[in-house]
Amino acid sequence: MPALQDAVFRQAINQAYNAVLVTTGELDPPGPEIVYVNPALCAQTGYTEDELLGQTPRILQGPRTDPAVLRRLRETIANGGFFEGQTVNYRKDGTPYLVHWNISPIFDEREQITHYVSVQSDITEREDFERFNQQLMASLGEGVFALDSDGCLTLVNQTAMDLLGYSDEQALLGLNAHKLMHPRYPDGQHYPASECPITHVMQTEAPLEAWRDTFFRADGEPLSVETYATPLYDVFGETQGVVVVFRHISEQLALEAQLEHTANHDRLTGAFNRHFFDGLVEKELARSARRGEPLSLLILDIDHFKRFNDDHGHLVGDDVLKELVKHISQRVRESDIVARWGGEEFALLLPDTSNEGAIELAETLRASVEATQFGEGLPNLTISIGGAQIDVNETPKAGFRRADAALYQAKESGRNRVCMAT
């Protein structure tokens, strides 16, 4: 039976996928001596069995074999311990490969080491693939980090560290990403993890795409980001975490804000343009109806402005229009909306303002414009103002018609006055 068992054992080792090498137990030169190699080791190294038997494993080592690993190997197995490690070995043709060792001592009945068994794996391709992934991650222009099921960091690429202002990846690993990167909203309010969309990805396994959020850097400064998050699964299909890709979008947000401003504002004066103002009137009218608050509208026109342009030139006239908008904006509430209605006409939308309040503001504006010189050597201007309190049951267009009719009445009555629709 022992002979049969030995035969079965040898056949199993010969047919094993992993390379196996057995040496004698003498570690001092000229030992240890190779006494057995299986076909997988011959295929891995390029040597034949005859070329390896009687040799020392040093035949597989070369200039890039790590001496520190060899010292640790010798110390471990000399003390009867199990060794696991990796370094560079060399094939018969001199080409290097990365080898992973599992080396165990064999003891006799007196507990003396007689042999060592080394199971070896060529992990060059695996390490190359991991190194490629690491280099790819490092070279990406986007920040990348991975979280485990508890929301703690398991990986952070270089771009993420640069964007977030960190320098040591190892110091970040194991930290809770939500507490680290966005524990609060931009206004300073606490940001519960339960409201974090990245947390929802782990809970629902639904990917997150193009979510805009604010991370906070190591120095506490906010960082506007666009994030994408995808669940990570283990070999059994269970969710084990999330990988998050994010990019810095502060410049993009600034450009979008600039484009939005250009689309919604008058290019000359900076006031809202008529198209955008129309949309705001509809929204404010709906809000006024919901809250039961009054909403008023003023339309003002610069008296005899065509004559002013003829006398002083359109460039001077443009400067006056810009100064007039500044003048008005400084005298209205932050909630009031100023728009260029066309030419030298301007519209003011006044939320939570009754007819009486609108008249009071209009008279204040009329008097202040009359008393202000909008350029050195220029004559003072006057304005005519028409207004209306918009009824919640009428359309914005109907409210504008009534305010415009009141403006016409102010002009016909001698200009430099305020008229309100009834």
CSV table of C-alpha atoms in Angstrom, one decimal:
chain,number,residue,atom,x,y,z
A,1,MET,CA,0.0,0.0,0.0
A,2,PRO,CA,2.7,2.6,0.8
A,3,ALA,CA,4.3,1.9,-2.6
A,4,LEU,CA,1.0,2.4,-4.3
A,5,GLN,CA,0.4,5.6,-2.3
A,6,ASP,CA,3.9,6.9,-3.3
A,7,ALA,CA,3.1,6.1,-7.0
A,8,VAL,CA,-0.2,7.9,-6.9
A,9,PHE,CA,1.4,10.9,-5.1
A,10,ARG,CA,4.2,11.1,-7.6
A,11,GLN,CA,1.8,10.9,-10.5
A,12,ALA,CA,-0.4,13.6,-9.0
A,13,ILE,CA,2.6,15.9,-8.6
A,14,ASN,CA,3.9,15.1,-12.1
A,15,GLN,CA,0.5,16.1,-13.5
A,16,ALA,CA,0.0,19.2,-11.3
A,17,TYR,CA,-0.6,22.5,-13.0
A,18,ASN,CA,1.8,24.4,-10.7
A,19,ALA,CA,5.5,24.0,-10.9
A,20,VAL,CA,6.9,21.9,-8.0
A,21,LEU,CA,10.6,21.6,-6.9
A,22,VAL,CA,12.0,19.6,-4.1
A,23,THR,CA,15.5,20.1,-2.6
A,24,THR,CA,17.5,18.6,0.2
A,25,GLY,CA,17.5,20.3,3.5
A,26,GLU,CA,21.1,21.6,3.5
A,27,LEU,CA,21.0,25.4,3.0
A,28,ASP,CA,24.7,26.1,3.1
A,29,PRO,CA,26.7,25.8,-0.2
A,30,PRO,CA,26.9,23.7,-2.2
A,31,GLY,CA,23.3,22.8,-1.1
A,32,PRO,CA,20.5,22.7,-1.2
A,33,GLU,CA,20.4,20.2,-4.1
A,34,ILE,CA,17.4,19.8,-6.4
A,35,VAL,CA,16.2,16.2,-6.1
A,36,TYR,CA,12.8,16.5,-7.9
A,37,VAL,CA,11.1,18.7,-10.5
A,38,ASN,CA,7.8,18.1,-12.1
A,39,PRO,CA,7.1,18.7,-15.8
A,40,ALA,CA,5.3,22.0,-15.1
A,41,LEU,CA,8.5,23.4,-13.6
A,42,CYS,CA,10.6,22.3,-16.6
A,43,ALA,CA,8.0,24.0,-18.9
A,44,GLN,CA,8.2,27.2,-16.7
A,45,THR,CA,12.0,27.4,-16.7
A,46,GLY,CA,13.0,25.9,-20.0
A,47,TYR,CA,15.3,23.4,-18.4
A,48,THR,CA,15.0,19.6,-18.7
A,49,GLU,CA,14.7,17.5,-15.6
A,50,ASP,CA,18.3,16.1,-16.2
A,51,GLU,CA,19.6,19.7,-16.3
A,52,LEU,CA,18.0,20.6,-13.0
A,53,LEU,CA,18.6,17.5,-10.8
A,54,GLY,CA,21.7,17.8,-8.7
A,55,GLN,CA,21.8,21.6,-9.2
A,56,THR,CA,21.0,24.3,-6.6
A,57,PRO,CA,17.9,26.5,-7.0
A,58,ARG,CA,20.4,29.3,-7.5
A,59,ILE,CA,20.6,28.2,-11.1
A,60,LEU,CA,17.3,30.0,-11.6
A,61,GLN,CA,18.4,33.2,-10.0
A,62,GLY,CA,20.1,36.3,-11.6
A,63,PRO,CA,20.9,40.0,-11.3
A,64,ARG,CA,17.3,41.1,-10.6
A,65,THR,CA,16.6,38.5,-8.0
A,66,ASP,CA,15.9,40.4,-4.8
A,67,PRO,CA,18.6,39.6,-2.2
A,68,ALA,CA,16.3,40.8,0.6
A,69,VAL,CA,13.7,38.3,-0.4
A,70,LEU,CA,16.3,35.5,-0.5
A,71,ARG,CA,17.5,36.5,3.0
A,72,ARG,CA,14.0,36.4,4.3
A,73,LEU,CA,13.4,33.0,2.6
A,74,ARG,CA,16.5,31.5,4.2
A,75,GLU,CA,15.7,32.8,7.7
A,76,THR,CA,12.1,31.6,7.5
A,77,ILE,CA,12.7,28.0,6.2
A,78,ALA,CA,15.9,27.6,8.4
A,79,ASN,CA,13.6,28.0,11.4
A,80,GLY,CA,11.2,25.5,10.1
A,81,GLY,CA,8.7,28.1,8.9
A,82,PHE,CA,6.5,28.3,5.9
A,83,PHE,CA,7.7,30.9,3.3
A,84,GLU,CA,5.6,32.8,0.8
A,85,GLY,CA,7.0,35.5,-1.4
A,86,GLN,CA,7.9,36.6,-4.9
A,87,THR,CA,10.9,37.8,-6.8
A,88,VAL,CA,12.5,37.5,-10.3
A,89,ASN,CA,13.8,34.2,-11.6
A,90,TYR,CA,15.4,33.4,-14.9
A,91,ARG,CA,14.7,30.8,-17.5
A,92,LYS,CA,17.4,28.8,-19.3
A,93,ASP,CA,17.4,31.3,-22.2
A,94,GLY,CA,18.0,34.1,-19.7
A,95,THR,CA,14.6,35.8,-19.9
A,96,PRO,CA,13.3,36.9,-16.5
A,97,TYR,CA,9.9,36.1,-15.0
A,98,LEU,CA,8.2,36.9,-11.8
A,99,VAL,CA,7.8,33.9,-9.6
A,100,HIS,CA,5.6,33.4,-6.5
A,101,TRP,CA,6.9,30.8,-4.1
A,102,ASN,CA,5.2,28.7,-1.4
A,103,ILE,CA,8.1,26.8,0.3
A,104,SER,CA,7.5,24.3,3.1
A,105,PRO,CA,10.0,22.2,5.1
A,106,ILE,CA,9.7,18.4,5.3
A,107,PHE,CA,10.5,16.8,8.7
A,108,ASP,CA,11.6,13.3,9.6
A,109,GLU,CA,10.4,11.4,12.7
A,110,ARG,CA,13.1,13.2,14.8
A,111,GLU,CA,11.6,16.6,13.7
A,112,GLN,CA,14.7,17.3,11.6
A,113,ILE,CA,14.3,19.1,8.2
A,114,THR,CA,15.2,16.7,5.4
A,115,HIS,CA,13.8,18.5,2.4
A,116,TYR,CA,12.0,21.6,1.2
A,117,VAL,CA,9.1,21.6,-1.2
A,118,SER,CA,8.6,24.6,-3.3
A,119,VAL,CA,5.4,25.3,-5.3
A,120,GLN,CA,6.1,28.0,-7.8
A,121,SER,CA,3.8,30.1,-10.0
A,122,ASP,CA,4.8,32.3,-12.9
A,123,ILE,CA,2.8,35.5,-12.1
A,124,THR,CA,4.4,37.8,-14.7
A,125,GLU,CA,1.3,38.2,-16.8
A,126,ARG,CA,-0.8,38.8,-13.7
A,127,GLU,CA,1.6,41.4,-12.3
A,128,ASP,CA,1.9,43.0,-15.8
A,129,PHE,CA,-1.9,43.3,-15.9
A,130,GLU,CA,-2.1,44.8,-12.4
A,131,ARG,CA,0.8,47.1,-13.2
A,132,PHE,CA,-0.9,48.2,-16.4
A,133,ASN,CA,-4.1,48.8,-14.5
A,134,GLN,CA,-2.2,50.9,-11.9
A,135,GLN,CA,-0.5,52.9,-14.6
A,136,LEU,CA,-3.8,53.3,-16.4
A,137,MET,CA,-5.4,54.5,-13.2
A,138,ALA,CA,-2.5,56.9,-12.5
A,139,SER,CA,-2.6,58.3,-16.1
A,140,LEU,CA,-6.4,59.0,-16.1
A,141,GLY,CA,-7.4,62.6,-16.2
A,142,GLU,CA,-10.4,61.7,-13.9
A,143,GLY,CA,-10.2,61.0,-10.2
A,144,VAL,CA,-11.0,57.4,-9.3
A,145,PHE,CA,-11.6,55.8,-5.9
A,146,ALA,CA,-13.2,52.5,-4.8
A,147,LEU,CA,-15.2,51.9,-1.7
A,148,ASP,CA,-16.0,48.7,0.2
A,149,SER,CA,-19.5,47.8,1.4
A,150,ASP,CA,-19.0,50.1,4.5
A,151,GLY,CA,-18.2,53.1,2.3
A,152,CYS,CA,-14.4,53.0,3.2
A,153,LEU,CA,-11.7,53.7,0.7
A,154,THR,CA,-9.9,50.7,-0.8
A,155,LEU,CA,-8.3,52.5,-3.7
A,156,VAL,CA,-7.5,56.1,-4.7
A,157,ASN,CA,-5.7,57.0,-7.9
A,158,GLN,CA,-3.2,59.8,-8.3
A,159,THR,CA,-5.5,62.2,-10.0
A,160,ALA,CA,-8.0,61.9,-7.2
A,161,MET,CA,-5.3,62.6,-4.6
A,162,ASP,CA,-4.1,65.6,-6.6
A,163,LEU,CA,-7.6,67.0,-7.0
A,164,LEU,CA,-8.4,66.5,-3.3
A,165,GLY,CA,-5.1,67.7,-2.1
A,166,TYR,CA,-3.7,64.5,-0.5
A,167,SER,CA,-0.3,63.0,-1.0
A,168,ASP,CA,-0.4,59.6,0.7
A,169,GLU,CA,-2.8,57.0,-0.6
A,170,GLN,CA,-2.0,54.6,2.2
A,171,ALA,CA,-3.1,57.1,4.8
A,172,LEU,CA,-6.5,57.4,3.0
A,173,LEU,CA,-7.2,53.7,2.7
A,174,GLY,CA,-9.8,52.5,5.2
A,175,LEU,CA,-11.2,56.0,5.9
A,176,ASN,CA,-14.9,56.6,5.3
A,177,ALA,CA,-15.1,58.5,2.0
A,178,HIS,CA,-18.3,60.3,2.7
A,179,LYS,CA,-17.0,61.8,6.0
A,180,LEU,CA,-13.7,62.6,4.3
A,181,MET,CA,-14.9,64.2,1.0
A,182,HIS,CA,-18.4,65.6,1.5
A,183,PRO,CA,-19.6,65.6,5.1
A,184,ARG,CA,-21.5,68.9,4.5
A,185,TYR,CA,-23.4,70.7,1.8
A,186,PRO,CA,-21.7,73.8,0.2
A,187,ASP,CA,-23.9,76.0,2.5
A,188,GLY,CA,-22.3,74.3,5.6
A,189,GLN,CA,-25.3,72.1,6.5
A,190,HIS,CA,-24.7,68.5,7.5
A,191,TYR,CA,-24.8,66.1,4.6
A,192,PRO,CA,-26.2,62.8,5.9
A,193,ALA,CA,-24.7,59.7,4.3
A,194,SER,CA,-28.2,58.4,3.8
A,195,GLU,CA,-28.8,61.3,1.3
A,196,CYS,CA,-25.6,60.7,-0.6
A,197,PRO,CA,-26.3,59.2,-4.1
A,198,ILE,CA,-23.1,57.2,-3.9
A,199,THR,CA,-24.5,55.4,-0.9
A,200,HIS,CA,-27.7,54.8,-2.9
A,201,VAL,CA,-25.6,53.0,-5.5
A,202,MET,CA,-24.4,50.5,-2.9
A,203,GLN,CA,-28.0,50.0,-1.6
A,204,THR,CA,-29.8,49.8,-5.0
A,205,GLU,CA,-27.0,48.7,-7.3
A,206,ALA,CA,-28.3,51.3,-9.8
A,207,PRO,CA,-25.3,53.2,-11.5
A,208,LEU,CA,-25.0,56.9,-10.9
A,209,GLU,CA,-24.3,59.1,-14.0
A,210,ALA,CA,-23.2,62.7,-14.3
A,211,TRP,CA,-24.3,63.6,-10.7
A,212,ARG,CA,-23.0,67.1,-9.8
A,213,ASP,CA,-21.9,67.5,-6.2
A,214,THR,CA,-19.3,69.2,-4.0
A,215,PHE,CA,-16.4,67.4,-2.5
A,216,PHE,CA,-14.1,69.1,0.1
A,217,ARG,CA,-10.3,69.1,-0.3
A,218,ALA,CA,-7.8,68.3,2.4
A,219,ASP,CA,-7.5,72.1,3.1
A,220,GLY,CA,-11.3,72.4,3.4
A,221,GLU,CA,-11.8,74.2,0.1
A,222,PRO,CA,-14.9,73.1,-1.9
A,223,LEU,CA,-14.4,71.3,-5.2
A,224,SER,CA,-17.2,71.2,-7.7
A,225,VAL,CA,-17.3,67.7,-9.3
A,226,GLU,CA,-19.3,65.5,-11.7
A,227,THR,CA,-19.4,62.0,-10.5
A,228,TYR,CA,-20.2,58.5,-11.9
A,229,ALA,CA,-20.5,55.5,-9.7
A,230,THR,CA,-20.9,51.8,-10.5
A,231,PRO,CA,-21.4,48.8,-8.2
A,232,LEU,CA,-18.5,46.4,-7.7
A,233,TYR,CA,-19.3,42.7,-7.5
A,234,ASP,CA,-17.4,39.7,-6.1
A,235,VAL,CA,-17.0,36.4,-7.9
A,236,PHE,CA,-20.3,35.2,-6.4
A,237,GLY,CA,-22.2,38.2,-7.8
A,238,GLU,CA,-22.6,39.9,-4.4
A,239,THR,CA,-22.1,43.7,-4.2
A,240,GLN,CA,-18.8,44.4,-2.4
A,241,GLY,CA,-18.5,48.1,-3.0
A,242,VAL,CA,-18.6,50.9,-5.5
A,243,VAL,CA,-16.1,52.5,-7.9
A,244,VAL,CA,-16.4,56.2,-8.3
A,245,VAL,CA,-15.1,58.3,-11.2
A,246,PHE,CA,-15.2,62.1,-10.8
A,247,ARG,CA,-13.9,65.2,-12.6
A,248,HIS,CA,-13.4,68.8,-11.6
A,249,ILE,CA,-16.0,71.0,-13.3
A,250,SER,CA,-15.4,74.4,-11.8
A,251,GLU,CA,-14.3,75.8,-15.1
A,252,GLN,CA,-17.3,74.1,-16.9
A,253,LEU,CA,-19.7,75.6,-14.3
A,254,ALA,CA,-18.2,79.0,-14.8
A,255,LEU,CA,-18.6,78.7,-18.6
A,256,GLU,CA,-22.2,77.5,-18.2
A,257,ALA,CA,-23.0,80.4,-15.9
A,258,GLN,CA,-21.5,82.8,-18.4
A,259,LEU,CA,-23.5,81.3,-21.3
A,260,GLU,CA,-26.7,81.4,-19.1
A,261,HIS,CA,-26.0,85.0,-18.2
A,262,THR,CA,-25.5,85.9,-21.9
A,263,ALA,CA,-28.7,84.1,-22.9
A,264,ASN,CA,-30.8,85.7,-20.1
A,265,HIS,CA,-29.4,89.2,-19.9
A,266,ASP,CA,-29.3,92.3,-22.0
A,267,ARG,CA,-25.8,92.6,-23.5
A,268,LEU,CA,-25.5,96.4,-23.1
A,269,THR,CA,-27.0,97.1,-19.6
A,270,GLY,CA,-26.7,93.7,-17.8
A,271,ALA,CA,-30.4,93.8,-17.0
A,272,PHE,CA,-32.5,90.7,-17.8
A,273,ASN,CA,-33.7,90.6,-21.4
A,274,ARG,CA,-37.3,90.6,-22.4
A,275,HIS,CA,-37.5,86.9,-23.3
A,276,PHE,CA,-36.2,85.7,-19.9
A,277,PHE,CA,-38.3,88.3,-18.1
A,278,ASP,CA,-41.5,86.9,-19.7
A,279,GLY,CA,-40.7,83.5,-18.2
A,280,LEU,CA,-40.0,85.1,-14.8
A,281,VAL,CA,-43.3,86.9,-14.8
A,282,GLU,CA,-45.2,83.6,-15.3
A,283,LYS,CA,-43.3,82.0,-12.4
A,284,GLU,CA,-43.8,84.9,-10.1
A,285,LEU,CA,-47.5,85.1,-10.9
A,286,ALA,CA,-47.9,81.4,-10.1
A,287,ARG,CA,-46.1,81.9,-6.8
A,288,SER,CA,-48.1,85.0,-6.0
A,289,ALA,CA,-51.3,82.9,-6.5
A,290,ARG,CA,-50.1,80.1,-4.3
A,291,ARG,CA,-49.1,82.4,-1.4
A,292,GLY,CA,-51.9,84.9,-1.8
A,293,GLU,CA,-49.4,87.8,-2.2
A,294,PRO,CA,-49.7,90.8,-4.5
A,295,LEU,CA,-47.5,91.2,-7.6
A,296,SER,CA,-47.0,94.5,-9.3
A,297,LEU,CA,-45.4,95.6,-12.6
A,298,LEU,CA,-43.7,98.9,-13.6
A,299,ILE,CA,-42.7,99.9,-17.1
A,300,LEU,CA,-40.6,103.0,-17.3
A,301,ASP,CA,-39.5,105.0,-20.4
A,302,ILE,CA,-36.8,107.7,-20.6
A,303,ASP,CA,-38.4,110.9,-21.8
A,304,HIS,CA,-37.3,112.3,-25.1
A,305,PHE,CA,-34.3,109.9,-25.3
A,306,LYS,CA,-34.3,110.0,-29.1
A,307,ARG,CA,-33.6,113.7,-28.9
A,308,PHE,CA,-30.8,113.0,-26.3
A,309,ASN,CA,-29.2,110.5,-28.7
A,310,ASP,CA,-29.4,113.0,-31.6
A,311,ASP,CA,-27.7,115.7,-29.4
A,312,HIS,CA,-25.0,113.6,-27.7
A,313,GLY,CA,-24.5,110.5,-29.8
A,314,HIS,CA,-25.6,106.9,-29.4
A,315,LEU,CA,-22.4,105.9,-27.6
A,316,VAL,CA,-23.1,108.4,-24.9
A,317,GLY,CA,-26.7,107.2,-24.9
A,318,ASP,CA,-25.5,103.7,-24.3
A,319,ASP,CA,-23.5,104.8,-21.4
A,320,VAL,CA,-26.5,106.5,-19.9
A,321,LEU,CA,-28.6,103.4,-20.3
A,322,LYS,CA,-26.0,101.4,-18.4
A,323,GLU,CA,-25.8,104.0,-15.6
A,324,LEU,CA,-29.6,104.1,-15.4
A,325,VAL,CA,-29.8,100.4,-14.8
A,326,LYS,CA,-27.2,100.6,-12.0
A,327,HIS,CA,-29.1,103.5,-10.5
A,328,ILE,CA,-32.4,101.6,-10.5
A,329,SER,CA,-30.8,98.3,-9.3
A,330,GLN,CA,-29.3,100.1,-6.2
A,331,ARG,CA,-32.8,101.4,-5.2
A,332,VAL,CA,-34.9,98.2,-5.5
A,333,ARG,CA,-35.0,95.1,-3.3
A,334,GLU,CA,-33.0,92.0,-4.1
A,335,SER,CA,-36.2,90.2,-4.9
A,336,ASP,CA,-37.3,92.8,-7.4
A,337,ILE,CA,-36.5,92.0,-11.1
A,338,VAL,CA,-35.2,94.6,-13.5
A,339,ALA,CA,-35.3,94.0,-17.3
A,340,ARG,CA,-34.7,95.9,-20.4
A,341,TRP,CA,-38.0,95.9,-22.2
A,342,GLY,CA,-36.7,97.5,-25.4
A,343,GLY,CA,-34.8,100.6,-26.5
A,344,GLU,CA,-35.1,103.0,-23.6
A,345,GLU,CA,-37.9,101.2,-21.9
A,346,PHE,CA,-37.4,99.1,-18.8
A,347,ALA,CA,-39.7,96.8,-16.8
A,348,LEU,CA,-39.7,96.1,-13.1
A,349,LEU,CA,-41.4,93.1,-11.5
A,350,LEU,CA,-42.2,93.6,-7.8
A,351,PRO,CA,-43.1,90.5,-5.8
A,352,ASP,CA,-45.2,90.9,-2.7
A,353,THR,CA,-45.9,94.5,-3.6
A,354,SER,CA,-49.4,96.1,-3.7
A,355,ASN,CA,-50.5,98.9,-6.0
A,356,GLU,CA,-49.7,101.4,-3.2
A,357,GLY,CA,-46.2,100.0,-2.7
A,358,ALA,CA,-45.6,100.1,-6.5
A,359,ILE,CA,-46.6,103.8,-6.6
A,360,GLU,CA,-44.3,104.6,-3.7
A,361,LEU,CA,-41.3,102.9,-5.4
A,362,ALA,CA,-42.1,104.4,-8.8
A,363,GLU,CA,-42.3,108.0,-7.3
A,364,THR,CA,-38.9,107.4,-5.6
A,365,LEU,CA,-37.3,106.2,-8.8
A,366,ARG,CA,-38.8,109.1,-10.8
A,367,ALA,CA,-37.6,111.7,-8.4
A,368,SER,CA,-34.1,110.2,-8.0
A,369,VAL,CA,-33.6,110.0,-11.8
A,370,GLU,CA,-34.7,113.6,-12.2
A,371,ALA,CA,-32.1,114.7,-9.6
A,372,THR,CA,-29.2,112.7,-11.0
A,373,GLN,CA,-26.7,113.7,-13.7
A,374,PHE,CA,-25.8,110.5,-15.6
A,375,GLY,CA,-22.6,111.9,-17.1
A,376,GLU,CA,-20.5,115.0,-16.8
A,377,GLY,CA,-21.9,117.9,-18.8
A,378,LEU,CA,-25.0,116.0,-19.7
A,379,PRO,CA,-28.5,117.3,-19.0
A,380,ASN,CA,-30.6,115.6,-16.3
A,381,LEU,CA,-33.1,113.1,-17.6
A,382,THR,CA,-36.7,112.4,-16.6
A,383,ILE,CA,-38.7,109.2,-16.8
A,384,SER,CA,-42.3,108.3,-17.2
A,385,ILE,CA,-43.6,105.3,-15.4
A,386,GLY,CA,-46.8,103.2,-15.8
A,387,GLY,CA,-47.7,100.4,-13.6
A,388,ALA,CA,-50.3,97.8,-12.6
A,389,GLN,CA,-50.9,95.3,-9.9
A,390,ILE,CA,-51.4,92.0,-11.7
A,391,ASP,CA,-54.5,90.1,-10.8
A,392,VAL,CA,-54.0,86.4,-10.2
A,393,ASN,CA,-56.8,85.6,-12.5
A,394,GLU,CA,-55.4,87.5,-15.5
A,395,THR,CA,-52.6,86.5,-17.9
A,396,PRO,CA,-49.2,88.2,-17.8
A,397,LYS,CA,-50.0,89.6,-21.2
A,398,ALA,CA,-53.1,91.3,-19.8
A,399,GLY,CA,-51.1,92.8,-16.9
A,400,PHE,CA,-48.5,94.1,-19.3
A,401,ARG,CA,-51.2,95.7,-21.5
A,402,ARG,CA,-52.6,97.6,-18.5
A,403,ALA,CA,-49.2,98.8,-17.3
A,404,ASP,CA,-48.3,99.8,-20.9
A,405,ALA,CA,-51.6,101.8,-21.1
A,406,ALA,CA,-50.7,103.5,-17.8
A,407,LEU,CA,-47.3,104.4,-19.3
A,408,TYR,CA,-49.0,105.9,-22.3
A,409,GLN,CA,-51.2,107.9,-20.0
A,410,ALA,CA,-48.1,109.2,-18.1
A,411,LYS,CA,-46.6,110.4,-21.4
A,412,GLU,CA,-49.7,112.0,-22.6
A,413,SER,CA,-50.1,113.8,-19.3
A,414,GLY,CA,-46.8,115.6,-19.7
A,415,ARG,CA,-44.2,113.0,-18.9
A,416,ASN,CA,-42.0,112.8,-15.8
A,417,ARG,CA,-44.8,111.3,-13.8
A,418,VAL,CA,-46.3,108.0,-12.6
A,419,CYS,CA,-49.6,106.5,-13.6
A,420,MET,CA,-51.0,103.3,-12.3
A,421,ALA,CA,-53.7,101.2,-13.9
A,422,THR,CA,-56.9,100.7,-11.9
